[in-house]
Coordinates of N, CA and C and ligand atoms in Angstrom, one line a residue:
X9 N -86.0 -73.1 -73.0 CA -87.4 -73.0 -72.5 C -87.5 -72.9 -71.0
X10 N -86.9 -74.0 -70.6 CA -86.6 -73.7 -69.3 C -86.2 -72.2 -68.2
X11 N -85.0 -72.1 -69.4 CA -84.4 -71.3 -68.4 C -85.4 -69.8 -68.7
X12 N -85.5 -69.4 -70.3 CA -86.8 -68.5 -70.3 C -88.0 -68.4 -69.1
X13 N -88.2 -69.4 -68.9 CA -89.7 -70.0 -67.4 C -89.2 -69.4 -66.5
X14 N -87.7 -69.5 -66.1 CA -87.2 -69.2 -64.7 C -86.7 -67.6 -64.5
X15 N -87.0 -67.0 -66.0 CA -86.4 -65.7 -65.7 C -87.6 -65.0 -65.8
X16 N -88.7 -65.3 -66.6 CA -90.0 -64.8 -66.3 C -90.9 -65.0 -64.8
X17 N -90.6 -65.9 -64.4 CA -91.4 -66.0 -62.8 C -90.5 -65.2 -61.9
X18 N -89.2 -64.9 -61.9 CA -88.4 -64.4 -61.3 C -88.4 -62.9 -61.0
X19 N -89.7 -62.6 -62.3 CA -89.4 -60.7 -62.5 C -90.8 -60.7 -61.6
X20 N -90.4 -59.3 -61.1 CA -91.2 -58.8 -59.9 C -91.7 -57.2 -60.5
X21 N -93.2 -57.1 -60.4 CA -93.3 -55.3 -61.0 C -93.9 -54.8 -59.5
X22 N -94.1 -53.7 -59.2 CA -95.3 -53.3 -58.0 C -94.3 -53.1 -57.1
X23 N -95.8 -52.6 -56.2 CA -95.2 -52.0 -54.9 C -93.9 -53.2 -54.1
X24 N -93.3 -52.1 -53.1 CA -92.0 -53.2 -52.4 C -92.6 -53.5 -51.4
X25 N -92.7 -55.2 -51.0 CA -92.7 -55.5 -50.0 C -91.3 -55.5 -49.0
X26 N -91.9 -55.2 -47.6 CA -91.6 -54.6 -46.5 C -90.0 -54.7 -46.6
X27 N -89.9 -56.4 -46.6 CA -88.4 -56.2 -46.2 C -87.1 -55.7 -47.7
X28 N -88.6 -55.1 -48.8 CA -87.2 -54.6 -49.9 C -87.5 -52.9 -49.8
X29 N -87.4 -52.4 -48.4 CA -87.9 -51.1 -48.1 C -86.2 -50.8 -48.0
X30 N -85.4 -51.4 -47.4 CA -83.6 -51.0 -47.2 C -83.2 -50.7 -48.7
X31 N -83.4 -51.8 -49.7 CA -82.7 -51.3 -51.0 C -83.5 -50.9 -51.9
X32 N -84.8 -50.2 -51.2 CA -85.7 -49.7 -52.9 C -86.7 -48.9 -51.9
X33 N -87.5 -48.2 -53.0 CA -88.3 -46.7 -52.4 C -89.3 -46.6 -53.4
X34 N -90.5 -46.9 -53.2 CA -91.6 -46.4 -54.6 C -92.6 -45.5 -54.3
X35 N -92.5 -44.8 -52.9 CA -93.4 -43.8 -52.4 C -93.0 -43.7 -51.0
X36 N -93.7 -42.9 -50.7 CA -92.8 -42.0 -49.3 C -94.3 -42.5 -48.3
X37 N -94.0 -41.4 -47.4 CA -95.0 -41.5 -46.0 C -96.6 -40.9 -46.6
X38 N -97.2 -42.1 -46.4 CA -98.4 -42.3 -46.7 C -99.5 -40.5 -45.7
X39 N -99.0 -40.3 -45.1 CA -99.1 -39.0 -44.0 C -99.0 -37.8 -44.6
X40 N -97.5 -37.6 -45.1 CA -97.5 -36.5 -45.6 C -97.1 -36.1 -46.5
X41 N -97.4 -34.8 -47.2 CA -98.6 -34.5 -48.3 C -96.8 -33.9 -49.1
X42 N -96.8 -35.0 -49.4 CA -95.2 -34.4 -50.3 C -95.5 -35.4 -51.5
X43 N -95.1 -34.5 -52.6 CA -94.8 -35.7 -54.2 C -93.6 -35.4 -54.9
X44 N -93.1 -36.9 -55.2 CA -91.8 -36.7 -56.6 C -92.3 -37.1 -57.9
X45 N -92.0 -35.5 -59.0 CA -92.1 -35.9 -60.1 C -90.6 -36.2 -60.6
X46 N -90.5 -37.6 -61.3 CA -89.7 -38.2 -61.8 C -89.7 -38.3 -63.5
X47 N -88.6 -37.9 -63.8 CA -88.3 -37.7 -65.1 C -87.3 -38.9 -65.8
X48 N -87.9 -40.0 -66.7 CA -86.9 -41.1 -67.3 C -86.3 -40.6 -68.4
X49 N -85.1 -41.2 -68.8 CA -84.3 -41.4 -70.1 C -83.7 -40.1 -70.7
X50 N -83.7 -39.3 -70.0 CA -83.0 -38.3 -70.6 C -81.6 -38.3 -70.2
X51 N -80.5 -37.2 -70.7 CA -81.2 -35.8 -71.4 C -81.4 -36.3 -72.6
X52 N -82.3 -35.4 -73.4 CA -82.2 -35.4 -74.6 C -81.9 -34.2 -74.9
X53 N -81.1 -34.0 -76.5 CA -80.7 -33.6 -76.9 C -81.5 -31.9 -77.1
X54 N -82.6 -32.4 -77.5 CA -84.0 -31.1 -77.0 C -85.0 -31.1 -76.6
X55 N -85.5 -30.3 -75.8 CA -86.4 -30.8 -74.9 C -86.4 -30.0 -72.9
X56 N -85.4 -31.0 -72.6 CA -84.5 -30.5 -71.7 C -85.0 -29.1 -70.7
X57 N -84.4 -28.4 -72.1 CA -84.9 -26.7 -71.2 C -86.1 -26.3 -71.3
X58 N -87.3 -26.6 -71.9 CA -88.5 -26.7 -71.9 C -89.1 -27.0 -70.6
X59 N -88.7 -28.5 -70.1 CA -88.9 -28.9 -68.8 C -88.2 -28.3 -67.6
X60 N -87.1 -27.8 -67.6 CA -86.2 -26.7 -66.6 C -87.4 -25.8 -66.4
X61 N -87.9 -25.0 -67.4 CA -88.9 -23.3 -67.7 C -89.5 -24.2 -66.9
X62 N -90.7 -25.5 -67.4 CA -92.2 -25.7 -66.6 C -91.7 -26.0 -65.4
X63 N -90.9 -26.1 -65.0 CA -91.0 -26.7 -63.5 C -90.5 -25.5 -62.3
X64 N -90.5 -24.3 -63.0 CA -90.2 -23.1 -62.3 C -91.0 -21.9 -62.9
X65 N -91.8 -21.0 -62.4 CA -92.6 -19.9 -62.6 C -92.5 -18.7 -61.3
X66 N -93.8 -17.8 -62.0 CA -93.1 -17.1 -60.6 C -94.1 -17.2 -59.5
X67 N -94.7 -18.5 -59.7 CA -95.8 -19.3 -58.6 C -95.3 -20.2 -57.8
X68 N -94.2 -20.8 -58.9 CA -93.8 -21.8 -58.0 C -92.4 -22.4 -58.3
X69 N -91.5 -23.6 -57.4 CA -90.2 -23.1 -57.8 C -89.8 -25.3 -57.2
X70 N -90.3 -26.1 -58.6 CA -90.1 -27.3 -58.2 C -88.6 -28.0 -58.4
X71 N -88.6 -28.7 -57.8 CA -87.2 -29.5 -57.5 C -87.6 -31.1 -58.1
X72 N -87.1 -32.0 -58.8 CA -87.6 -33.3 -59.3 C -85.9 -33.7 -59.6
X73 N -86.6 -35.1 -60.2 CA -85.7 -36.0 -59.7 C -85.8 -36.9 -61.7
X74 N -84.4 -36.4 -62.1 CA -84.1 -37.2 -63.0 C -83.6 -38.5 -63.3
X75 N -83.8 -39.8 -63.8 CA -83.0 -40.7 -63.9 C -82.6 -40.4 -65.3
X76 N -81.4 -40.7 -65.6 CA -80.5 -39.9 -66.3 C -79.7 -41.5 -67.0
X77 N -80.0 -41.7 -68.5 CA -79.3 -42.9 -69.0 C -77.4 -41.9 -68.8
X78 N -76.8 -43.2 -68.7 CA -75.5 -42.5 -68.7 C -74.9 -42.2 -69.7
X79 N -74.8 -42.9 -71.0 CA -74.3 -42.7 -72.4 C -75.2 -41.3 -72.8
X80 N -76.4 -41.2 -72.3 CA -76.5 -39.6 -72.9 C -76.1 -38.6 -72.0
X81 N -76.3 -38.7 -70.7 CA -75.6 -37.9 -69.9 C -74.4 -37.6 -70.6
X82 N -73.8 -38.1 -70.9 CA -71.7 -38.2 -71.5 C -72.4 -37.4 -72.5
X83 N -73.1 -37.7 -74.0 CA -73.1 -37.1 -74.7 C -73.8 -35.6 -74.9
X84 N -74.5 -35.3 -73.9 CA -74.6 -34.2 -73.6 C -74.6 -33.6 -72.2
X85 N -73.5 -33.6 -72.3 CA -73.0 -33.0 -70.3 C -73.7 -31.8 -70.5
X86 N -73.1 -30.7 -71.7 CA -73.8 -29.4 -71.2 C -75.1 -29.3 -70.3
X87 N -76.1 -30.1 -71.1 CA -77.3 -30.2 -70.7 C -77.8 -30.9 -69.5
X88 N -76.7 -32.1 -69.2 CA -77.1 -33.0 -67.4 C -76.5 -31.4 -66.8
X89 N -75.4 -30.7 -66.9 CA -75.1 -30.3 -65.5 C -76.4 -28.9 -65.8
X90 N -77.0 -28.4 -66.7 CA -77.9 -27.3 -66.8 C -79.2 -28.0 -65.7
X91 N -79.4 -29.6 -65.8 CA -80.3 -30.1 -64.9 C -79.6 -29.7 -63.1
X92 N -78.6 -30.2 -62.9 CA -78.2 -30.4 -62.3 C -78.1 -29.1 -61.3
X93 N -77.7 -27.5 -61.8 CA -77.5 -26.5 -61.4 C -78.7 -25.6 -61.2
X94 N -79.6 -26.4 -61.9 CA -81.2 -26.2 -61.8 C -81.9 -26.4 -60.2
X95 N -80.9 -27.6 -59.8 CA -81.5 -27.7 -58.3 C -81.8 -29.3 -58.3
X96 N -82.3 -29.9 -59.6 CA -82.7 -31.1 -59.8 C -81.4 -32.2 -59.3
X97 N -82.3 -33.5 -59.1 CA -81.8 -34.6 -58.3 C -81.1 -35.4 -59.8
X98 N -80.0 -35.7 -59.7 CA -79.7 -36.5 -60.8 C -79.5 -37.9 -60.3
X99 N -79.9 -39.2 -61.5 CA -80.1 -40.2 -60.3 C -79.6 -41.4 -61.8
X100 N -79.5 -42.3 -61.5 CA -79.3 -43.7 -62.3 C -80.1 -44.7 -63.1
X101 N -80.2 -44.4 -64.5 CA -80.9 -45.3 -65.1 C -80.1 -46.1 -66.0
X102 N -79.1 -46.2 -65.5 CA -77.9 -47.5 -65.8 C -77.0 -46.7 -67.2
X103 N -76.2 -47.3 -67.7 CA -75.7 -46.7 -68.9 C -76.0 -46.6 -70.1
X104 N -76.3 -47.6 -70.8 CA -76.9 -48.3 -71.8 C -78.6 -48.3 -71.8
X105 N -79.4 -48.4 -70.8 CA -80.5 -48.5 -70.7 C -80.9 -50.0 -70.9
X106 N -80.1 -51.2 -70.8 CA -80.6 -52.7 -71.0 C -81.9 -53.1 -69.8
X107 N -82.5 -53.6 -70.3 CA -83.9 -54.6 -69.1 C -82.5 -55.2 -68.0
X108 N -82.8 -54.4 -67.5 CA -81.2 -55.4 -66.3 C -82.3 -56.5 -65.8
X109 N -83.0 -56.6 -65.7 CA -84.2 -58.1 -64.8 C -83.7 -59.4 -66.3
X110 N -83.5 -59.4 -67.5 CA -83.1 -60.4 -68.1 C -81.8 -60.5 -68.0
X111 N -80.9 -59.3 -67.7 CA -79.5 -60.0 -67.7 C -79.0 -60.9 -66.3
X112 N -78.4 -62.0 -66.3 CA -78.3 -63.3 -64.7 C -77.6 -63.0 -64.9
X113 N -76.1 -62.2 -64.8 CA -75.4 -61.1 -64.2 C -75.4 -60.4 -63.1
X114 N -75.2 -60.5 -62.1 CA -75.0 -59.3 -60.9 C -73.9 -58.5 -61.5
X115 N -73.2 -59.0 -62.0 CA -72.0 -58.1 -62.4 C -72.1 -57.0 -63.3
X116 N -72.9 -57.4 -64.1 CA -73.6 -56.7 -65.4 C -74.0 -55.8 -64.8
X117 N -75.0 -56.3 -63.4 CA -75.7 -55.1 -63.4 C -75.2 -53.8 -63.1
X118 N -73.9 -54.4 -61.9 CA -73.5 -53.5 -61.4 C -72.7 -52.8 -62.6
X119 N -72.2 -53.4 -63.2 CA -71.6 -52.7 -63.8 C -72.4 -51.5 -64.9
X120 N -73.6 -51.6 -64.9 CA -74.2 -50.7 -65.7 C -74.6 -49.0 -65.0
X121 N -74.8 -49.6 -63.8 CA -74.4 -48.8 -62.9 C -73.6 -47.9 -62.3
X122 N -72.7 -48.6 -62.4 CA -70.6 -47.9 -61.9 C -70.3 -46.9 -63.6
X123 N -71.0 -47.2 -64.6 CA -70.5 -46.7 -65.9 C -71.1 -45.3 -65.6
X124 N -72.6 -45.4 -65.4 CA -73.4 -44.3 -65.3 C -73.4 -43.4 -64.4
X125 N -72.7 -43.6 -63.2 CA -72.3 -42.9 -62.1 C -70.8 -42.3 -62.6
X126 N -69.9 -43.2 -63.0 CA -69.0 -42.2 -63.5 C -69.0 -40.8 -64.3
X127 N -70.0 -41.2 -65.4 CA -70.2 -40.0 -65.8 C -70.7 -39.1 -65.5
X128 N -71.3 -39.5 -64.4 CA -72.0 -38.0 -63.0 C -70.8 -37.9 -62.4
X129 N -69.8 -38.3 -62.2 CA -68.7 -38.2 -61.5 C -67.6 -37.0 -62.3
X130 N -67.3 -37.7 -63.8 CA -66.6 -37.0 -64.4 C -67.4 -35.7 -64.7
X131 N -68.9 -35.4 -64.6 CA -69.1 -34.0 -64.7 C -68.9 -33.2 -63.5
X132 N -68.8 -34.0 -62.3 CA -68.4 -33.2 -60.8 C -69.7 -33.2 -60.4
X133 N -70.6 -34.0 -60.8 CA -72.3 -34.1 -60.5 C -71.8 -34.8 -59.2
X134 N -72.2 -34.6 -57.9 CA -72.0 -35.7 -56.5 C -72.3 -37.4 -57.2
X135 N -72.2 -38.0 -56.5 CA -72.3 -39.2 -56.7 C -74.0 -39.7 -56.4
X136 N -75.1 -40.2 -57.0 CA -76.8 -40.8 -56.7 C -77.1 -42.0 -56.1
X137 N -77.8 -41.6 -55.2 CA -78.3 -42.9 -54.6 C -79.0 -44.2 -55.4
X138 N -79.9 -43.1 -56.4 CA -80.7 -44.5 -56.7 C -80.7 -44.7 -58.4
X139 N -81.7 -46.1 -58.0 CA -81.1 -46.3 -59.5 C -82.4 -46.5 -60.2
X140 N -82.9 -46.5 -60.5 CA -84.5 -46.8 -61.4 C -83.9 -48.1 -62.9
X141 N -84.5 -49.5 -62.7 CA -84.1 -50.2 -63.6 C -85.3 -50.3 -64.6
X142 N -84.3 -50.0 -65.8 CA -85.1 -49.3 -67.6 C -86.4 -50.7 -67.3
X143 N -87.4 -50.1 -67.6 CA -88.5 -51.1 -68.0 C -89.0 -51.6 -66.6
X144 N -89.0 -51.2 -65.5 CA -88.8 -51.5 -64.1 C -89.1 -52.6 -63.6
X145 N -88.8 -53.7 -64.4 CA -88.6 -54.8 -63.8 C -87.4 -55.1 -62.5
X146 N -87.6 -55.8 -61.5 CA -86.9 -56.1 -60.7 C -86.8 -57.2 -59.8
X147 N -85.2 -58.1 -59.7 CA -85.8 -59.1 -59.3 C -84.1 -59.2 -58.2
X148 N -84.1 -60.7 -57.6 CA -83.1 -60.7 -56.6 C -81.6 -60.2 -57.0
X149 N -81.6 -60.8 -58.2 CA -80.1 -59.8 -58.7 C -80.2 -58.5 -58.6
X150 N -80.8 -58.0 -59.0 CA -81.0 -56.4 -59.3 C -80.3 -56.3 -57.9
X151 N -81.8 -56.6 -56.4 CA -81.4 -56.0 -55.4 C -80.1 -56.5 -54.7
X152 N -79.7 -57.3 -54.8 CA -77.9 -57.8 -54.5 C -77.3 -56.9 -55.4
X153 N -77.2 -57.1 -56.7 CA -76.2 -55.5 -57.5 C -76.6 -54.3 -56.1
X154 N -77.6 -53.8 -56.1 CA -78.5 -52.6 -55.5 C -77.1 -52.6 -53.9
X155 N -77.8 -53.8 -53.3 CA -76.9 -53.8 -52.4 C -75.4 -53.6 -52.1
X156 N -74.6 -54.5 -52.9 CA -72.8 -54.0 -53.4 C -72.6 -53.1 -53.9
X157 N -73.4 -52.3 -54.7 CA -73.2 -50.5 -54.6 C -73.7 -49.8 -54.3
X158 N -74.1 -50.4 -53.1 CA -75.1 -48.8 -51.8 C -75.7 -48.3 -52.7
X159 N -76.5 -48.4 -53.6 CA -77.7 -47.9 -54.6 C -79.1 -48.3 -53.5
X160 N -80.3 -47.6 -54.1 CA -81.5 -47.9 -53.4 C -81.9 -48.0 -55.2
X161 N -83.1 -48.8 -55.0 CA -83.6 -49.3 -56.6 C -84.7 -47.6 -56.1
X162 N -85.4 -47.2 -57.2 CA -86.0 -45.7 -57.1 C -86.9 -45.9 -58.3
X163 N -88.0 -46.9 -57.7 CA -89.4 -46.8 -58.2 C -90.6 -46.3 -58.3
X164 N -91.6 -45.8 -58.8 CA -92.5 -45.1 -58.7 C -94.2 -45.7 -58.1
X165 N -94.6 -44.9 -57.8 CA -96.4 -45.4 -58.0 C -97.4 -45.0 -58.3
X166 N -97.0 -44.0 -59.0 CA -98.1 -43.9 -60.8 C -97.4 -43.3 -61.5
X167 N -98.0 -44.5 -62.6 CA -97.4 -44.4 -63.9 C -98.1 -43.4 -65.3
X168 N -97.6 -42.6 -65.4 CA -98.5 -41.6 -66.5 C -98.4 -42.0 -67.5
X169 N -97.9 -42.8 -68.0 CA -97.8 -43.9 -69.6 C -97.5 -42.7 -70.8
X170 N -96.7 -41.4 -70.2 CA -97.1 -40.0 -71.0 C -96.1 -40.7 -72.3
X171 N -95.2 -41.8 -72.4 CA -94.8 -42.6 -73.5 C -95.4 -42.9 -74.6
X172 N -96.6 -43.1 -74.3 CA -97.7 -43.5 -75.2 C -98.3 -42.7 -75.7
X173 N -97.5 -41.1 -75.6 CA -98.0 -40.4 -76.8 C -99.6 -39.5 -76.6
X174 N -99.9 -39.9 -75.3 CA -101.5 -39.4 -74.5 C -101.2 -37.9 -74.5
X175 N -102.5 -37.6 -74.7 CA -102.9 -35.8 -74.9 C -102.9 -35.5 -73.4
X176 N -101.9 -33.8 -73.3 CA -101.8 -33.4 -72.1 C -103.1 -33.5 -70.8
X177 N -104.5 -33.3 -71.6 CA -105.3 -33.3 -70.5 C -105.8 -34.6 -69.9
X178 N -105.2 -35.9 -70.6 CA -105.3 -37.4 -69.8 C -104.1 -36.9 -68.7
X179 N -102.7 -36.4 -68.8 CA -101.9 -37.0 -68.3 C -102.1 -35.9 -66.9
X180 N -102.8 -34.6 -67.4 CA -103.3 -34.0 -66.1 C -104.2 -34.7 -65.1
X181 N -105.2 -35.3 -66.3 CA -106.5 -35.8 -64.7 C -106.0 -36.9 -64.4
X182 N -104.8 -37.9 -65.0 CA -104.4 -38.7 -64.0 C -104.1 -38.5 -63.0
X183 N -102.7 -37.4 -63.2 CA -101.7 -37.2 -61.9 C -102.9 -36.2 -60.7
X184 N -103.6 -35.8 -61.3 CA -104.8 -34.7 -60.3 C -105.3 -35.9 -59.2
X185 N -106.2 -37.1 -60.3 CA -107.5 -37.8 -60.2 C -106.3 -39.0 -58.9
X186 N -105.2 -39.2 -59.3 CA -104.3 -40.7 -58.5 C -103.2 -40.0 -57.4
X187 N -103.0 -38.7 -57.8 CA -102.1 -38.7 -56.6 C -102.5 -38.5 -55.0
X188 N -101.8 -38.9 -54.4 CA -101.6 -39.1 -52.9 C -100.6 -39.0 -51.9
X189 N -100.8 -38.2 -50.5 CA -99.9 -38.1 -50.2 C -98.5 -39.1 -50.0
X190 N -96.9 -39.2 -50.5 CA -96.3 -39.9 -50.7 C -96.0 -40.6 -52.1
X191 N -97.0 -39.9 -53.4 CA -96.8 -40.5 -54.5 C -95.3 -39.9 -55.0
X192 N -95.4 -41.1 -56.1 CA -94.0 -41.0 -57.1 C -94.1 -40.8 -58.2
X193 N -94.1 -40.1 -59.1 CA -95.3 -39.9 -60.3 C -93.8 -40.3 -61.4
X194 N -94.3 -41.1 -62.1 CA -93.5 -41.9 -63.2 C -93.9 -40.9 -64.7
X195 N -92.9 -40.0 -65.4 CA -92.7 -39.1 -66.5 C -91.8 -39.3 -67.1
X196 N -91.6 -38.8 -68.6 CA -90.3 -39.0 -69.5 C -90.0 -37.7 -69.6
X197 N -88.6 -37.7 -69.8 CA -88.0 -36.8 -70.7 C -88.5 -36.6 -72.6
X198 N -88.4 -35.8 -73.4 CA -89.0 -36.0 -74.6 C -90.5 -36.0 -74.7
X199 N -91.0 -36.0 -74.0 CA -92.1 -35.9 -74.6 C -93.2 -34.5 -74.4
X200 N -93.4 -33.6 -75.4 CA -93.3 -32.7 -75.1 C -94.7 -32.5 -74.9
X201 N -96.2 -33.6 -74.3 CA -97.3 -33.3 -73.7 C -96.9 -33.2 -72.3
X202 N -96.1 -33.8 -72.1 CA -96.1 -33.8 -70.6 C -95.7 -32.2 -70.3
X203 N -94.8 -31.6 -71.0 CA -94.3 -30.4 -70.7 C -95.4 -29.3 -70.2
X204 N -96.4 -29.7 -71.4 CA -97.3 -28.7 -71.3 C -97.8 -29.0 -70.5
X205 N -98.4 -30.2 -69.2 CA -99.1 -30.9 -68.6 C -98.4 -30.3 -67.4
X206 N -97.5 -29.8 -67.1 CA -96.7 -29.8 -66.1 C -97.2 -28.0 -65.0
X207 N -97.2 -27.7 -65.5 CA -98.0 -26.4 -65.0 C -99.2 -26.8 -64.6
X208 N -100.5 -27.4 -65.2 CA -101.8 -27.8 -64.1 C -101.5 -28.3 -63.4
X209 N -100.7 -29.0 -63.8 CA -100.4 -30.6 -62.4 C -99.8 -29.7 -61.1
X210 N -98.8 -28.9 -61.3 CA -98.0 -28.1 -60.2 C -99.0 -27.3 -59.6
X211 N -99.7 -26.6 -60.0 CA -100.7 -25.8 -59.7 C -101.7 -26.4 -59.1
X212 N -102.2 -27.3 -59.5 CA -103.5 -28.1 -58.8 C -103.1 -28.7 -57.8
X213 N -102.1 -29.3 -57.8 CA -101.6 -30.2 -56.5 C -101.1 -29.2 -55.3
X214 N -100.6 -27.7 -55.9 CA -100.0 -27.0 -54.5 C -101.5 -26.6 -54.1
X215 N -102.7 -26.6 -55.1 CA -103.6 -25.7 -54.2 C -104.2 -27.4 -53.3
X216 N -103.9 -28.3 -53.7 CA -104.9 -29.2 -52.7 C -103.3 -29.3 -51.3
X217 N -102.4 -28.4 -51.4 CA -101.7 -28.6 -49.7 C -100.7 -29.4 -50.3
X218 N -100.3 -29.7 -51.2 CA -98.8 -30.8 -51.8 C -97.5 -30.2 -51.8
X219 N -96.7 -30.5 -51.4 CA -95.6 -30.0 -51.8 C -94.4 -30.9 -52.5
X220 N -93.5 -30.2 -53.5 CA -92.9 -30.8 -54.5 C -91.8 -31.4 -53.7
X221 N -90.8 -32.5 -53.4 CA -89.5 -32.5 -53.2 C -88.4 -33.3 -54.1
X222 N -87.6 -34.0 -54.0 CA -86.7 -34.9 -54.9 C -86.8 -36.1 -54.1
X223 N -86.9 -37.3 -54.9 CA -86.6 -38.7 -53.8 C -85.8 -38.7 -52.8
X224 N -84.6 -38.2 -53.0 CA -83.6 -38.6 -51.9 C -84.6 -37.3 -50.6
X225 N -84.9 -36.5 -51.0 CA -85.9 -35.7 -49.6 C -87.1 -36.9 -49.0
X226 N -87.9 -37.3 -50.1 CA -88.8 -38.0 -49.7 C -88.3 -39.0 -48.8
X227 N -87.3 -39.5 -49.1 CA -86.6 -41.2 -48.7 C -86.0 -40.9 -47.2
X228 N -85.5 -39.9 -46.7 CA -85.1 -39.3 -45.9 C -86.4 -39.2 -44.6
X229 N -87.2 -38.7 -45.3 CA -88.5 -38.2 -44.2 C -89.3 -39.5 -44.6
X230 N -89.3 -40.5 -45.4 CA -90.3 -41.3 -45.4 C -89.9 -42.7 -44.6
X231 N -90.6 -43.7 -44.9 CA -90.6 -45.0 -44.0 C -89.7 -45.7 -44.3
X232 N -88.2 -45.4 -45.4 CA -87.4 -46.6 -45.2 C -86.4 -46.5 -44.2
Ligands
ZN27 ZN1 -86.1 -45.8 -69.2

């Protein structure tokens, strides 16, 4: 009971305060007019190239940023390096996909980490900065793992819930109605409203002056 009390007061959701700006990133410079769409849990097995096609036309030509479980990465390399050669950011959402905020493990965590980078490694994918933890809970372990392997934790600040199965035109007037210069727009892999969602959203946002980049761009030109 106890120790249950101590792991639930312990988990932290939301924006980073100041001084967890060195190991974690959930939006960029509030100034300028740049967005990352971020893609969870993939690859999957289909799907994939659907989302490659939307996020390239001959209007416009976007770069995003995948967090990539590592056990499916391995089991479908074809399809991580087709992300990868695409131009897209490949990034870390551990191996297994476990809540790392319940495991009291640093080691665990790191180690879920070190698995899921290897297999970006053994595809010749560069090595990713960040790591986005499944269910985005996050708490002092996480950011000590974060820290012992130069990872940045790579969280978002709006969440399109497009999990929940919501009809493409919620998931458009969200990302239209919430974004802001510096947002991080939180998407899945699999889900194929979002796919079709992805063309307004690109279009409406370049005509209000936005432009697309990958986190590790944003993180670079923003305030950490
Ligand atoms: Zn996930």
């Amino acid at each position: 009971m106890l120790l249950s009390l101590a792991l639930f007061v312990s988990i932290e959701w939301g924006p980073l305060t100041h001084e967890r700006h060195k190991y974690g990133i959930a939006s960029g410079d509030p100034f300028v007019r740049e967005i990352v769409l971020t893609f969870d849990d993939g690859p999957r097995e289909t799907g994939m190239q659907q989302i490659i096609a939307a996020l390239h036309s001959n209007d416009y030509d976007v770069k995003a940023t995948f967090f990539l479980v590592g056990k499916f990465a391995q089991r479908f390399g074809n399809i991580t390096l087709l992300l990868h050669n695409a131009g897209h950011e490949l990034a870390n959402h551990t191996y297994t996909h476990p809540r790392l905020y319940q495991d009291p493990s640093v080691e665990h965590i790191m180690l879920q980490a070190t698995r899921c980078d290897n297999v970006l490694e053994e595809l010749g994918i560069r090595k990713t900065r960040f790591l986005r933890p499944p269910g985005g809970g996050w708490n002092t372990r996480i950011f000590n793992a974060m820290r012992r392997k130069n990872l940045k934790l790579g969280l978002w600040s709006l969440n399109t819930a497009d999990y929940t199965g919501r009809p493409k035109h919620e998931i458009v007037n969200l990302v239209l109605g919430s974004a802001r210069p510096g947002t991080v727009v939180l998407m899945h892999s699999g889900t194929p409203n979002t796919v079709e969602a992805l063309p307004e959203i690109i279009m409406g946002l370049q005509k209000r002056g936005y432009t697309f980049v990958r986190l590790e761009d944003m993180d670079n030109g923003g305030r950490t």
